[in-house]
Amino acid sequence: MISQFFVLSLRGDNIVFRDCLKFNFRFPNILLDRGEVQKGSAEIFFRKVKFWKEDEEEEAPPVFVVMLLSRSLYIVLFPFSLESTALTLETRFKIGLNQLLKCRNGTAFNQTLNLDGVNYFHVKVAGLLFVATTRVNVSPSLVLELLQRVARVIKDYLGVLNEDSLRKNFVLVYELLDEVIDFGYVQTTSTEVLKSYVFNEPIVVDAARLPPLGPASMFMQGTKRMPGTAVTKSVVANEPGGRKREEIFVDIIEKISVTFSSSGYILTSEIDGTIQMKSYLTGNPEIRLALNDDLSIGRGGRSIYDYNSSSGAGAVILDDCNFHESVHLDSFDIDRTLSLVPSDGEFPVMNYRMTQEFKPPFRINALIEEAGAFRAEVILKVRAEFSSSITANTVIVQMPLPTYTTRVSFELEPGAVGNTTDFKEANKRLEWGLKKIVGGSEHTLRAKLTFSQESHGNITKEAGPVSMTFTIPMYNASRLQVKYLQIAKKSKTYNPYRWVRYVTQANSYVARI
Amino acid sequence: MAPPAQSQRSQSPSQPSSKGEVSDLKLQLRQLAGSRAQGTDDSKRELFKKVISYMTIGVNVSSLFSEMVMCSATSDIVLKKMCYLYVGNYAKGNPDLALLTINFLQKDCRDEDPMIRGLALRSLCSLRVTNLVEYLVGPLGLGLKDNNSYVRTVAAIGVLKLYHISASTCIDAEFPSILKNLMLNDPEAQVVANCLSALQEIWSSEASTSEEASREREALLSKPVIYYFLNRIKEFSEWAQCVVLDLVAKYVPSDSNEIFDIMNLLEDRLQHANGAVVLATIKVFLHLTLSMNDVHQQVYERIKAPLLTLVSSGSSEQSYAVLSHLHLLVVRAPILFSSDYKHFYCQYNEPSYVKKLKLEMLTAVANESNTYEIVTELCEYAANVDVPIARESIRAVGKIALQQYDVNAIVDRLLQFLEMEKDYVTAETLVLVKDLLRKYPQWSHDCIAVVGNISSKNVQEPKAKAALIWMLGEYSQDMLDAPYILESLVDNWDDEHSAEVRLHLLTAVLKCFFRRPPETQKALGAALAAGLADFHQDVHDRALFYYRLLQYNVSVAERVVNPPKQAVSVFADTQSSEIKDRIFDEFNSLSVVYQKDLEVQTPYLTQGLKILQPSYMFTDKEHRGPFEFSEELGSLSVGAESADNVVLAQRVEASDNDLLLNISEKEESRGPSNNGSAYSAPLYDSSSISLVVSQTQSELTFPNPALPAHAPQASLAIDDLLGLGFPAALAPAPSPSSPPLKLNARAVLDPATYQRKWKQLPVSLSQECSLSPQGAAALTTPQVLLQHMQSHSIHCIASGGQPPKFFFFAQKAEEPATFFLVECIITSSSKAEIKIKADDQSTSQDFSALFQSALSKFGMS
């Protein structure tokens, strides 16, 4: 199964490296190096991820196989698009072949020809690369899921996951890995279970001086209602004072994707939501989580894009959902309550997906007009269509401009505050940042473009689409709600803190022009 | 093994400056080893941490071994764990020192604390020192009987570790049967799961030599065992569930009631948040219902929603893995997904590997009802700033056009692309328009009108330029200034760097000449002259060939170069359904992500045999011509492991791709044998060939019909490098003395099929034959013999052992279903024992003669 596990920084430094499997059990009698994945695999991996294609800026897929021709020569076999790399493969192959022919007369031949594909899996979490290698035809989902889960367990333990905290706690991380993977087989990834096997105490790094990362960090900014330290608190470490605060966080995080046509009509829309739970309760009390009564799941044979079907009541209709294994659905069909005994650490209680029509939080209006042969004007309008008691933050509007754009001058509305405007010369992109957008407000940006050549008259084909990213706390587009969060009481005085938080983020929010 | 040496990049602050620090550590450790003072453990912890941090960044700290071991006499579990980590890393390199650790590890295995017992047992099994295995058996036996489940989980995997250090010790101690007992009775699910994993591995690798092991392996798939696992499935952790589901997927139920029972039991697994569990469940569902068409279809409907939820809920890496599987299903049953096409629209912030998959899926699901919307969406991407994706999108539009009956609207879109005046858009579109014209010649009128407006100066990419030139030649009648454009291209012959373009130019000028001779004559003369002077072998050869052809007879030349065309119905690059089926069989594995059939895990014939031709050689059999190079290589690379063949398959794949893009030449040269091609007119009729050959024999290497007229230079160069001419590769002709039985030089058989056949077929011949003394002397490595036999169209599937044993196979040339299987043991220096099994018993005598004559020639050349 898994041969090696390692964590690299984005600069390529080895932070954690563990050989989980010391044998190649699939090819027992190959005498060469008994199947240990080649030494230096971390380096080969990194070179490959960093420079997936020499000429194009393309991201390496999360799974690929590298074949070593020798220690210094290797080729990536799958997957790649044949079209663009056939030539490079051929040339690389030629180099490899020449090398082989040279070796043919020498004794080195057999060693050099240790051709064996090493499959590399990687996920990027919090600026770190979590990598696993194997030589076996395993389930890719399993390995990628595992990597993601290992990252989460480490985060549960360390409170904060980043290069610094990993380096400070690598012995703990080794200890965790030893219990998670034994001889290539996954044992457990439950923080709860691991707690009884793992003895190193985490060295907690100072969360305050960290740059915000990941979806969890959004709670740290802007709103005072949420204790900023909570999300970066280790599940096992005691707070200063030796006492643990009894609390539980339930986050309803929704990522919305909307594509508007050039006329403002909604082409596609989707909500990907998750109910995330992070429990710091002792004694594992049972929890009941009640959702909307009118929640229904599945669209019984109707096309999921058939918007008319939702026009009746204001019911929330999910296309589909899945649940964490600890969730009991015994009464879900009757009263829409989920019951579970939350295990320690962070985990998704439920993931759901919805294509039912919903009101998009923002309307984008983009106009691009020619103003003479070498000029054009872009007018961007953003209107917030949610209640004025809610504020969206860290809004960024982007728009690619024609490649022959040389200069852009911006004009904001009078009195606009917290706005930034920028023209990214390198990728010819207009960027408009707004710190805050209060519900119901409208914002406009005018940008005057100067071109280096005459436009062909179809600027709309050369520019756009407009895309937008934002975070809206205490807002959810799907109207899915946690009606109540009930914790089985151990005693009358037991009254832990409960935090139920909503947040909506843009996933792919695009308006075509 | 030690962690890899740290790369130069890394500037870790904790890197020791010199060996001094390691010896410093040594000193400190020594001081602490004997100390019993308060706080010793804390300082030990600090020191141990330092040692391990060095180990991580690749500093060799193995010299501290004895000090580390001395310091580990402690009750502090954190210290113990660090010490175990260290010992596990360096024991293999220091077997003598490892002996030191045995003592304290054995003691720890009897500790009161189950945690320590478990940890010690795990470390003991991870020492990997062969001569220490005797110390493992006792603690392992106790561990398996331990009353603590943690110790038992560790012990179960420990047995597997022992097996890999010394299989015989493991078997002799009867550990497998103890594991089996545990597996069926242990109350702790993780113990059960580990037993299952260990047993699967042990029995699979034993199965080849031991009847019993192979029976036991079969027994894992028996009804009671499967039901036992299924009934307990909810007790297992999500990862162990995957192991169990994997096993269940191999189970063959006896009737449909059973199938429904299993599916009902597992249905809630589809709602699991862990994608690995869901995919493993889906595999079970798909495999169970393979033979029930309508239910199978319902399964597709049922799994659609969970898959889409997984795609959108995880990280982009996870969704990529799930999406690859969805892609496989979509390609298999596009109709079932045709209404879900909007889910496959690309989001602007997705990584390109996801977008590419989605584009392929959009192409697959396009049908009459949704084409308009899909193509509209794709056209949006074509204007995208992400150039690689824009290119892919244009290709996708082209593919949809090629698979649709009503291409009218799409052709218009493609032509609109040309008006966008972006270089890459124009380039991609030209290639597409060319393919489109080959399939739908009736559109030539509209296309040509637009293409005619494109200035060849604006087209720089070789493929696009070649496509444009092909159209100029092909439709020179309809394009007024075709001869003049071609002429100007010929004038700039020297500036044209791509041989592909020059080859196309030659052909196009000649085609144009036949249609509009007076206008083209000058250009033709110039082109032939330039071609003859060309440094590129293929260009030179083609120019010479055309020249001679024209000299010989103009009308024959016209028939060769400008035959009547037939529309292409299927392009050669479409993946065969057989491969798709095989990938489908490997659902939930890497094969799906790579879109390659990779399965090499089939248990081998005999332990110790190397698989030489795993199933991915499949690509070979579908092609002729262009792949001699790879084939040649396959037989040449001495000691090539299975992996080598992947490289070849890949190379093949690349040429495969070429097929679509370089059109006329290949098809022309492939000749009449290729019935799927556009040009079915007999190209080289025998008379003209013989004439030309006789004329030019002395100095011209005539492009053999079986060889592409312009095989890439690289392959030619390599062939030359290897000192091997074409003839051997082209036709491994049976030697004159051999009987009339003809074998397929490029026979392909995957190990699983081989094994099945070997089991099924009776031995039709068993005899002893002799080996020439030279042959015996030459048999220094098995590969030499393999190459030799391969040149006689007898392929090796596995070899190894002592005395050397080989498994060969061959395929009858005219009957692809007829295989011969041979087991050949070199018993002494001059004798070999062969056993032949054949699909067709009647020919086995002939084959035997052929085989023996081949064998006797070994070492002679």
PDB file of N, CA, C and O in Angstrom, chain A residues 19 25 58 78 90 93 113 119 124 137 139 141 148-149 170 174-175 179 185 187 189 197 304 320 322-323 507 512, chain B residues 1 53 56 81 150 164 194 201 238-239 271 279 309 315 317 343 349 356 377 588 590-591 594 601 638 647 650 714:
ATOM      1  N   ASP A  19       9.242   6.323   6.059  1.00  0.00           N
ATOM      2  CA  ASP A  19       9.151   5.167   5.191  1.00  0.00           C
ATOM      3  C   ASP A  19       8.219   4.181   5.882  1.00  0.00           C
ATOM      4  O   ASP A  19       8.546   3.666   6.930  1.00  0.00           O
ATOM      5  N   PHE A  25       6.457  -6.073  -1.324  1.00  0.00           N
ATOM      6  CA  PHE A  25       5.892  -7.410  -1.200  1.00  0.00           C
ATOM      7  C   PHE A  25       5.223  -7.866  -2.478  1.00  0.00           C
ATOM      8  O   PHE A  25       4.790  -8.978  -2.586  1.00  0.00           O
ATOM      9  N   GLU A  58       1.280  25.010 -15.743  1.00  0.00           N
ATOM     10  CA  GLU A  58       0.166  24.116 -15.496  1.00  0.00           C
ATOM     11  C   GLU A  58       0.426  23.386 -14.193  1.00  0.00           C
ATOM     12  O   GLU A  58       1.543  23.016 -13.885  1.00  0.00           O
ATOM     13  N   PHE A  78       2.304   8.764 -16.605  1.00  0.00           N
ATOM     14  CA  PHE A  78       0.879   9.070 -16.618  1.00  0.00           C
ATOM     15  C   PHE A  78       0.611  10.061 -15.527  1.00  0.00           C
ATOM     16  O   PHE A  78       1.275  10.044 -14.524  1.00  0.00           O
ATOM     17  N   GLU A  90       9.653  11.864 -26.060  1.00  0.00           N
ATOM     18  CA  GLU A  90      10.540  11.195 -27.000  1.00  0.00           C
ATOM     19  C   GLU A  90      11.988  11.609 -26.764  1.00  0.00           C
ATOM     20  O   GLU A  90      12.882  10.772 -26.713  1.00  0.00           O
ATOM     21  N   PHE A  93      13.186  10.161 -23.668  1.00  0.00           N
ATOM     22  CA  PHE A  93      13.389   8.739 -23.820  1.00  0.00           C
ATOM     23  C   PHE A  93      14.702   8.473 -24.531  1.00  0.00           C
ATOM     24  O   PHE A  93      15.436   7.565 -24.200  1.00  0.00           O
ATOM     25  N   LEU A 113      18.998  -0.130 -14.832  1.00  0.00           N
ATOM     26  CA  LEU A 113      17.710  -0.430 -15.418  1.00  0.00           C
ATOM     27  C   LEU A 113      16.664  -0.811 -14.382  1.00  0.00           C
ATOM     28  O   LEU A 113      15.800  -1.611 -14.634  1.00  0.00           O
ATOM     29  N   ASN A 119       4.316   5.737  -7.869  1.00  0.00           N
ATOM     30  CA  ASN A 119       3.146   6.603  -7.946  1.00  0.00           C
ATOM     31  C   ASN A 119       3.208   7.634  -6.836  1.00  0.00           C
ATOM     32  O   ASN A 119       3.398   7.288  -5.673  1.00  0.00           O
ATOM     33  N   LYS A 124      -2.328  19.648  -1.258  1.00  0.00           N
ATOM     34  CA  LYS A 124      -1.771  20.870  -0.694  1.00  0.00           C
ATOM     35  C   LYS A 124      -2.660  21.315   0.452  1.00  0.00           C
ATOM     36  O   LYS A 124      -3.855  21.513   0.269  1.00  0.00           O
ATOM     37  N   ASN A 137      -1.169  -0.702  -7.334  1.00  0.00           N
ATOM     38  CA  ASN A 137      -2.322  -0.079  -7.982  1.00  0.00           C
ATOM     39  C   ASN A 137      -3.444   0.139  -6.969  1.00  0.00           C
ATOM     40  O   ASN A 137      -4.429  -0.570  -6.953  1.00  0.00           O
ATOM     41  N   SER A 139      -6.322   2.396  -4.578  1.00  0.00           N
ATOM     42  CA  SER A 139      -7.420   3.315  -4.845  1.00  0.00           C
ATOM     43  C   SER A 139      -6.921   4.742  -4.625  1.00  0.00           C
ATOM     44  O   SER A 139      -6.491   5.080  -3.538  1.00  0.00           O
ATOM     45  N   SER A 141      -8.534   7.500  -4.462  1.00  0.00           N
ATOM     46  CA  SER A 141      -9.344   8.227  -3.490  1.00  0.00           C
ATOM     47  C   SER A 141      -8.890   7.924  -2.076  1.00  0.00           C
ATOM     48  O   SER A 141      -8.829   8.806  -1.232  1.00  0.00           O
ATOM     49  N   GLN A 148      -5.361  13.917   3.259  1.00  0.00           N
ATOM     50  CA  GLN A 148      -6.161  15.019   3.771  1.00  0.00           C
ATOM     51  C   GLN A 148      -6.459  14.785   5.259  1.00  0.00           C
ATOM     52  O   GLN A 148      -6.397  15.707   6.069  1.00  0.00           O
ATOM     53  N   ARG A 149      -6.750  13.557   5.593  1.00  0.00           N
ATOM     54  CA  ARG A 149      -7.116  13.216   6.959  1.00  0.00           C
ATOM     55  C   ARG A 149      -5.917  13.322   7.890  1.00  0.00           C
ATOM     56  O   ARG A 149      -6.028  13.773   9.026  1.00  0.00           O
ATOM     57  N   PHE A 170       7.806  17.751  15.160  1.00  0.00           N
ATOM     58  CA  PHE A 170       7.937  16.624  14.240  1.00  0.00           C
ATOM     59  C   PHE A 170       7.979  15.280  14.956  1.00  0.00           C
ATOM     60  O   PHE A 170       7.553  14.274  14.417  1.00  0.00           O
ATOM     61  N   TYR A 174       5.700  12.158  13.916  1.00  0.00           N
ATOM     62  CA  TYR A 174       6.160  10.788  13.650  1.00  0.00           C
ATOM     63  C   TYR A 174       5.360   9.795  14.478  1.00  0.00           C
ATOM     64  O   TYR A 174       4.993   8.718  14.028  1.00  0.00           O
ATOM     65  N   GLU A 175       5.135  10.174  15.724  1.00  0.00           N
ATOM     66  CA  GLU A 175       4.399   9.288  16.606  1.00  0.00           C
ATOM     67  C   GLU A 175       2.992   9.053  16.043  1.00  0.00           C
ATOM     68  O   GLU A 175       2.502   7.929  16.001  1.00  0.00           O
ATOM     69  N   GLU A 179       1.138   5.454  14.279  1.00  0.00           N
ATOM     70  CA  GLU A 179      -0.134   4.835  14.662  1.00  0.00           C
ATOM     71  C   GLU A 179      -1.142   4.865  13.514  1.00  0.00           C
ATOM     72  O   GLU A 179      -2.044   4.051  13.456  1.00  0.00           O
ATOM     73  N   TYR A 185      -0.466  -0.122   5.829  1.00  0.00           N
ATOM     74  CA  TYR A 185      -1.912  -0.246   5.998  1.00  0.00           C
ATOM     75  C   TYR A 185      -2.438   0.808   6.964  1.00  0.00           C
ATOM     76  O   TYR A 185      -1.853   1.022   8.029  1.00  0.00           O
ATOM     77  N   GLN A 187      -4.398   2.338   9.838  1.00  0.00           N
ATOM     78  CA  GLN A 187      -4.983   1.806  11.067  1.00  0.00           C
ATOM     79  C   GLN A 187      -6.144   2.665  11.545  1.00  0.00           C
ATOM     80  O   GLN A 187      -7.261   2.211  11.656  1.00  0.00           O
ATOM     81  N   THR A 189      -7.573   7.061  11.701  1.00  0.00           N
ATOM     82  CA  THR A 189      -7.294   8.483  11.532  1.00  0.00           C
ATOM     83  C   THR A 189      -8.171   9.288  12.474  1.00  0.00           C
ATOM     84  O   THR A 189      -8.346  10.477  12.288  1.00  0.00           O
ATOM     85  N   TYR A 197      -3.034   6.532  22.165  1.00  0.00           N
ATOM     86  CA  TYR A 197      -1.755   5.919  21.795  1.00  0.00           C
ATOM     87  C   TYR A 197      -0.609   6.921  21.734  1.00  0.00           C
ATOM     88  O   TYR A 197       0.535   6.536  21.574  1.00  0.00           O
ATOM     89  N   ILE A 304     -32.346  17.834 -12.175  1.00  0.00           N
ATOM     90  CA  ILE A 304     -31.925  18.665 -11.074  1.00  0.00           C
ATOM     91  C   ILE A 304     -31.826  20.131 -11.477  1.00  0.00           C
ATOM     92  O   ILE A 304     -31.713  20.992 -10.639  1.00  0.00           O
ATOM     93  N   ASP A 320     -28.414  16.198  -2.789  1.00  0.00           N
ATOM     94  CA  ASP A 320     -27.854  15.000  -2.197  1.00  0.00           C
ATOM     95  C   ASP A 320     -27.004  15.417  -1.006  1.00  0.00           C
ATOM     96  O   ASP A 320     -26.621  16.574  -0.882  1.00  0.00           O
ATOM     97  N   ASN A 322     -24.140  13.659   2.223  1.00  0.00           N
ATOM     98  CA  ASN A 322     -23.559  12.500   2.896  1.00  0.00           C
ATOM     99  C   ASN A 322     -23.163  12.876   4.312  1.00  0.00           C
ATOM    100  O   ASN A 322     -23.119  14.046   4.669  1.00  0.00           O
ATOM    101  N   PHE A 323     -22.922  11.849   5.123  1.00  0.00           N
ATOM    102  CA  PHE A 323     -22.752  12.075   6.554  1.00  0.00           C
ATOM    103  C   PHE A 323     -21.494  11.424   7.088  1.00  0.00           C
ATOM    104  O   PHE A 323     -21.030  10.423   6.556  1.00  0.00           O
ATOM    105  N   ASN A 507     -17.230  30.343  -4.514  1.00  0.00           N
ATOM    106  CA  ASN A 507     -16.357  29.312  -5.065  1.00  0.00           C
ATOM    107  C   ASN A 507     -15.972  29.748  -6.468  1.00  0.00           C
ATOM    108  O   ASN A 507     -14.849  30.171  -6.712  1.00  0.00           O
ATOM    109  N   ARG A 512     -20.219  36.659 -17.211  1.00  0.00           N
ATOM    110  CA  ARG A 512     -19.633  36.789 -18.559  1.00  0.00           C
ATOM    111  C   ARG A 512     -20.004  38.126 -19.164  1.00  0.00           C
ATOM    112  O   ARG A 512     -21.014  38.718 -18.789  1.00  0.00           O
TER     113      ARG A 512
ATOM    114  N   MET B   1      15.338   2.204   6.069  1.00  0.00           N
ATOM    115  CA  MET B   1      16.258   3.050   5.325  1.00  0.00           C
ATOM    116  C   MET B   1      16.348   4.417   5.945  1.00  0.00           C
ATOM    117  O   MET B   1      15.455   4.867   6.639  1.00  0.00           O
ATOM    118  N   SER B  53      15.664  14.676  14.784  1.00  0.00           N
ATOM    119  CA  SER B  53      15.542  15.749  13.800  1.00  0.00           C
ATOM    120  C   SER B  53      16.689  15.661  12.792  1.00  0.00           C
ATOM    121  O   SER B  53      16.504  15.912  11.605  1.00  0.00           O
ATOM    122  N   THR B  56      15.760  13.035  10.302  1.00  0.00           N
ATOM    123  CA  THR B  56      14.776  13.482   9.324  1.00  0.00           C
ATOM    124  C   THR B  56      15.407  14.256   8.188  1.00  0.00           C
ATOM    125  O   THR B  56      15.057  14.083   7.031  1.00  0.00           O
ATOM    126  N   LYS B  81       9.280   5.569  22.682  1.00  0.00           N
ATOM    127  CA  LYS B  81       8.801   5.692  21.307  1.00  0.00           C
ATOM    128  C   LYS B  81       9.860   6.298  20.403  1.00  0.00           C
ATOM    129  O   LYS B  81      10.052   5.863  19.278  1.00  0.00           O
ATOM    130  N   TYR B 150      -5.080  -3.758  21.180  1.00  0.00           N
ATOM    131  CA  TYR B 150      -4.014  -2.994  20.522  1.00  0.00           C
ATOM    132  C   TYR B 150      -2.841  -3.894  20.187  1.00  0.00           C
ATOM    133  O   TYR B 150      -2.295  -3.854  19.085  1.00  0.00           O
ATOM    134  N   HIS B 164       7.641 -11.236   5.353  1.00  0.00           N
ATOM    135  CA  HIS B 164       8.503 -10.618   4.351  1.00  0.00           C
ATOM    136  C   HIS B 164       9.977 -10.701   4.705  1.00  0.00           C
ATOM    137  O   HIS B 164      10.825 -10.549   3.838  1.00  0.00           O
ATOM    138  N   ASN B 194      -6.823  -6.203  10.059  1.00  0.00           N
ATOM    139  CA  ASN B 194      -5.401  -6.439   9.843  1.00  0.00           C
ATOM    140  C   ASN B 194      -5.119  -7.886   9.484  1.00  0.00           C
ATOM    141  O   ASN B 194      -4.264  -8.166   8.646  1.00  0.00           O
ATOM    142  N   GLU B 201      -2.315 -10.939   1.592  1.00  0.00           N
ATOM    143  CA  GLU B 201      -0.985 -10.818   1.022  1.00  0.00           C
ATOM    144  C   GLU B 201      -0.225 -12.123   1.078  1.00  0.00           C
ATOM    145  O   GLU B 201       0.399 -12.537   0.098  1.00  0.00           O
ATOM    146  N   GLU B 238     -13.464   3.330   8.756  1.00  0.00           N
ATOM    147  CA  GLU B 238     -13.723   3.597   7.343  1.00  0.00           C
ATOM    148  C   GLU B 238     -12.660   2.973   6.431  1.00  0.00           C
ATOM    149  O   GLU B 238     -12.953   2.521   5.335  1.00  0.00           O
ATOM    150  N   TRP B 239     -11.421   2.936   6.908  1.00  0.00           N
ATOM    151  CA  TRP B 239     -10.338   2.398   6.066  1.00  0.00           C
ATOM    152  C   TRP B 239     -10.457   0.889   5.967  1.00  0.00           C
ATOM    153  O   TRP B 239     -10.238   0.316   4.901  1.00  0.00           O
ATOM    154  N   GLN B 271     -23.688   6.920   1.343  1.00  0.00           N
ATOM    155  CA  GLN B 271     -23.841   8.245   1.944  1.00  0.00           C
ATOM    156  C   GLN B 271     -22.688   8.579   2.865  1.00  0.00           C
ATOM    157  O   GLN B 271     -22.756   9.515   3.639  1.00  0.00           O
ATOM    158  N   LEU B 279     -16.509   4.948  -3.165  1.00  0.00           N
ATOM    159  CA  LEU B 279     -16.032   4.357  -4.415  1.00  0.00           C
ATOM    160  C   LEU B 279     -15.895   2.839  -4.294  1.00  0.00           C
ATOM    161  O   LEU B 279     -16.211   2.111  -5.236  1.00  0.00           O
ATOM    162  N   THR B 309     -21.799  14.659  -5.320  1.00  0.00           N
ATOM    163  CA  THR B 309     -21.599  15.304  -4.017  1.00  0.00           C
ATOM    164  C   THR B 309     -20.139  15.207  -3.589  1.00  0.00           C
ATOM    165  O   THR B 309     -19.566  16.163  -3.093  1.00  0.00           O
ATOM    166  N   SER B 315     -11.514  18.456  -1.284  1.00  0.00           N
ATOM    167  CA  SER B 315     -10.504  19.336  -1.849  1.00  0.00           C
ATOM    168  C   SER B 315     -10.408  19.048  -3.349  1.00  0.00           C
ATOM    169  O   SER B 315     -10.932  18.050  -3.822  1.00  0.00           O
ATOM    170  N   GLU B 317      -8.014  17.984  -4.986  1.00  0.00           N
ATOM    171  CA  GLU B 317      -7.316  16.721  -5.250  1.00  0.00           C
ATOM    172  C   GLU B 317      -8.288  15.554  -5.126  1.00  0.00           C
ATOM    173  O   GLU B 317      -8.298  14.649  -5.962  1.00  0.00           O
ATOM    174  N   HIS B 343     -23.254  19.770 -14.803  1.00  0.00           N
ATOM    175  CA  HIS B 343     -22.311  19.496 -13.722  1.00  0.00           C
ATOM    176  C   HIS B 343     -20.886  19.443 -14.226  1.00  0.00           C
ATOM    177  O   HIS B 343     -19.953  19.506 -13.441  1.00  0.00           O
ATOM    178  N   ASN B 349     -12.011  28.764 -11.420  1.00  0.00           N
ATOM    179  CA  ASN B 349     -10.884  28.612 -10.486  1.00  0.00           C
ATOM    180  C   ASN B 349     -10.453  27.159 -10.293  1.00  0.00           C
ATOM    181  O   ASN B 349      -9.664  26.857  -9.414  1.00  0.00           O
ATOM    182  N   LYS B 356      -9.630  19.592 -17.631  1.00  0.00           N
ATOM    183  CA  LYS B 356      -9.425  18.705 -18.775  1.00  0.00           C
ATOM    184  C   LYS B 356     -10.378  17.516 -18.714  1.00  0.00           C
ATOM    185  O   LYS B 356     -10.953  17.117 -19.715  1.00  0.00           O
ATOM    186  N   GLU B 377     -21.206  26.686 -24.397  1.00  0.00           N
ATOM    187  CA  GLU B 377     -20.363  26.799 -23.212  1.00  0.00           C
ATOM    188  C   GLU B 377     -18.886  26.650 -23.590  1.00  0.00           C
ATOM    189  O   GLU B 377     -18.039  27.426 -23.158  1.00  0.00           O
ATOM    190  N   ASN B 588     -11.869   2.004  -9.164  1.00  0.00           N
ATOM    191  CA  ASN B 588     -11.309   2.362  -7.858  1.00  0.00           C
ATOM    192  C   ASN B 588      -9.836   1.969  -7.749  1.00  0.00           C
ATOM    193  O   ASN B 588      -9.394   1.420  -6.750  1.00  0.00           O
ATOM    194  N   LEU B 590      -5.664   3.087  -9.571  1.00  0.00           N
ATOM    195  CA  LEU B 590      -4.918   4.083 -10.343  1.00  0.00           C
ATOM    196  C   LEU B 590      -5.186   3.983 -11.834  1.00  0.00           C
ATOM    197  O   LEU B 590      -5.064   4.961 -12.557  1.00  0.00           O
ATOM    198  N   SER B 591      -5.519   2.793 -12.293  1.00  0.00           N
ATOM    199  CA  SER B 591      -5.777   2.616 -13.723  1.00  0.00           C
ATOM    200  C   SER B 591      -6.769   3.641 -14.226  1.00  0.00           C
ATOM    201  O   SER B 591      -6.672   4.131 -15.340  1.00  0.00           O
ATOM    202  N   TYR B 594      -5.144   7.143 -14.504  1.00  0.00           N
ATOM    203  CA  TYR B 594      -4.208   7.224 -15.625  1.00  0.00           C
ATOM    204  C   TYR B 594      -4.878   6.888 -16.953  1.00  0.00           C
ATOM    205  O   TYR B 594      -4.278   7.022 -17.998  1.00  0.00           O
ATOM    206  N   GLN B 601      -1.159  -6.995 -10.754  1.00  0.00           N
ATOM    207  CA  GLN B 601      -1.122  -7.612  -9.443  1.00  0.00           C
ATOM    208  C   GLN B 601      -1.568  -9.060  -9.457  1.00  0.00           C
ATOM    209  O   GLN B 601      -1.598  -9.695  -8.426  1.00  0.00           O
ATOM    210  N   VAL B 638      17.888  -5.229 -22.522  1.00  0.00           N
ATOM    211  CA  VAL B 638      18.230  -6.385 -21.715  1.00  0.00           C
ATOM    212  C   VAL B 638      17.778  -6.141 -20.293  1.00  0.00           C
ATOM    213  O   VAL B 638      17.982  -5.082 -19.732  1.00  0.00           O
ATOM    214  N   VAL B 647       6.808   2.177 -20.822  1.00  0.00           N
ATOM    215  CA  VAL B 647       7.430   3.213 -21.621  1.00  0.00           C
ATOM    216  C   VAL B 647       7.081   2.999 -23.077  1.00  0.00           C
ATOM    217  O   VAL B 647       6.712   3.916 -23.791  1.00  0.00           O
ATOM    218  N   GLN B 650       3.648   3.751 -23.961  1.00  0.00           N
ATOM    219  CA  GLN B 650       3.470   5.178 -24.009  1.00  0.00           C
ATOM    220  C   GLN B 650       3.921   5.729 -25.351  1.00  0.00           C
ATOM    221  O   GLN B 650       3.282   6.555 -25.949  1.00  0.00           O
ATOM    222  N   ALA B 714      13.679  10.403 -35.020  1.00  0.00           N
ATOM    223  CA  ALA B 714      14.236   9.833 -33.806  1.00  0.00           C
ATOM    224  C   ALA B 714      14.293   8.318 -33.867  1.00  0.00           C
ATOM    225  O   ALA B 714      15.301   7.715 -33.547  1.00  0.00           O
TER     226      ALA B 714
END
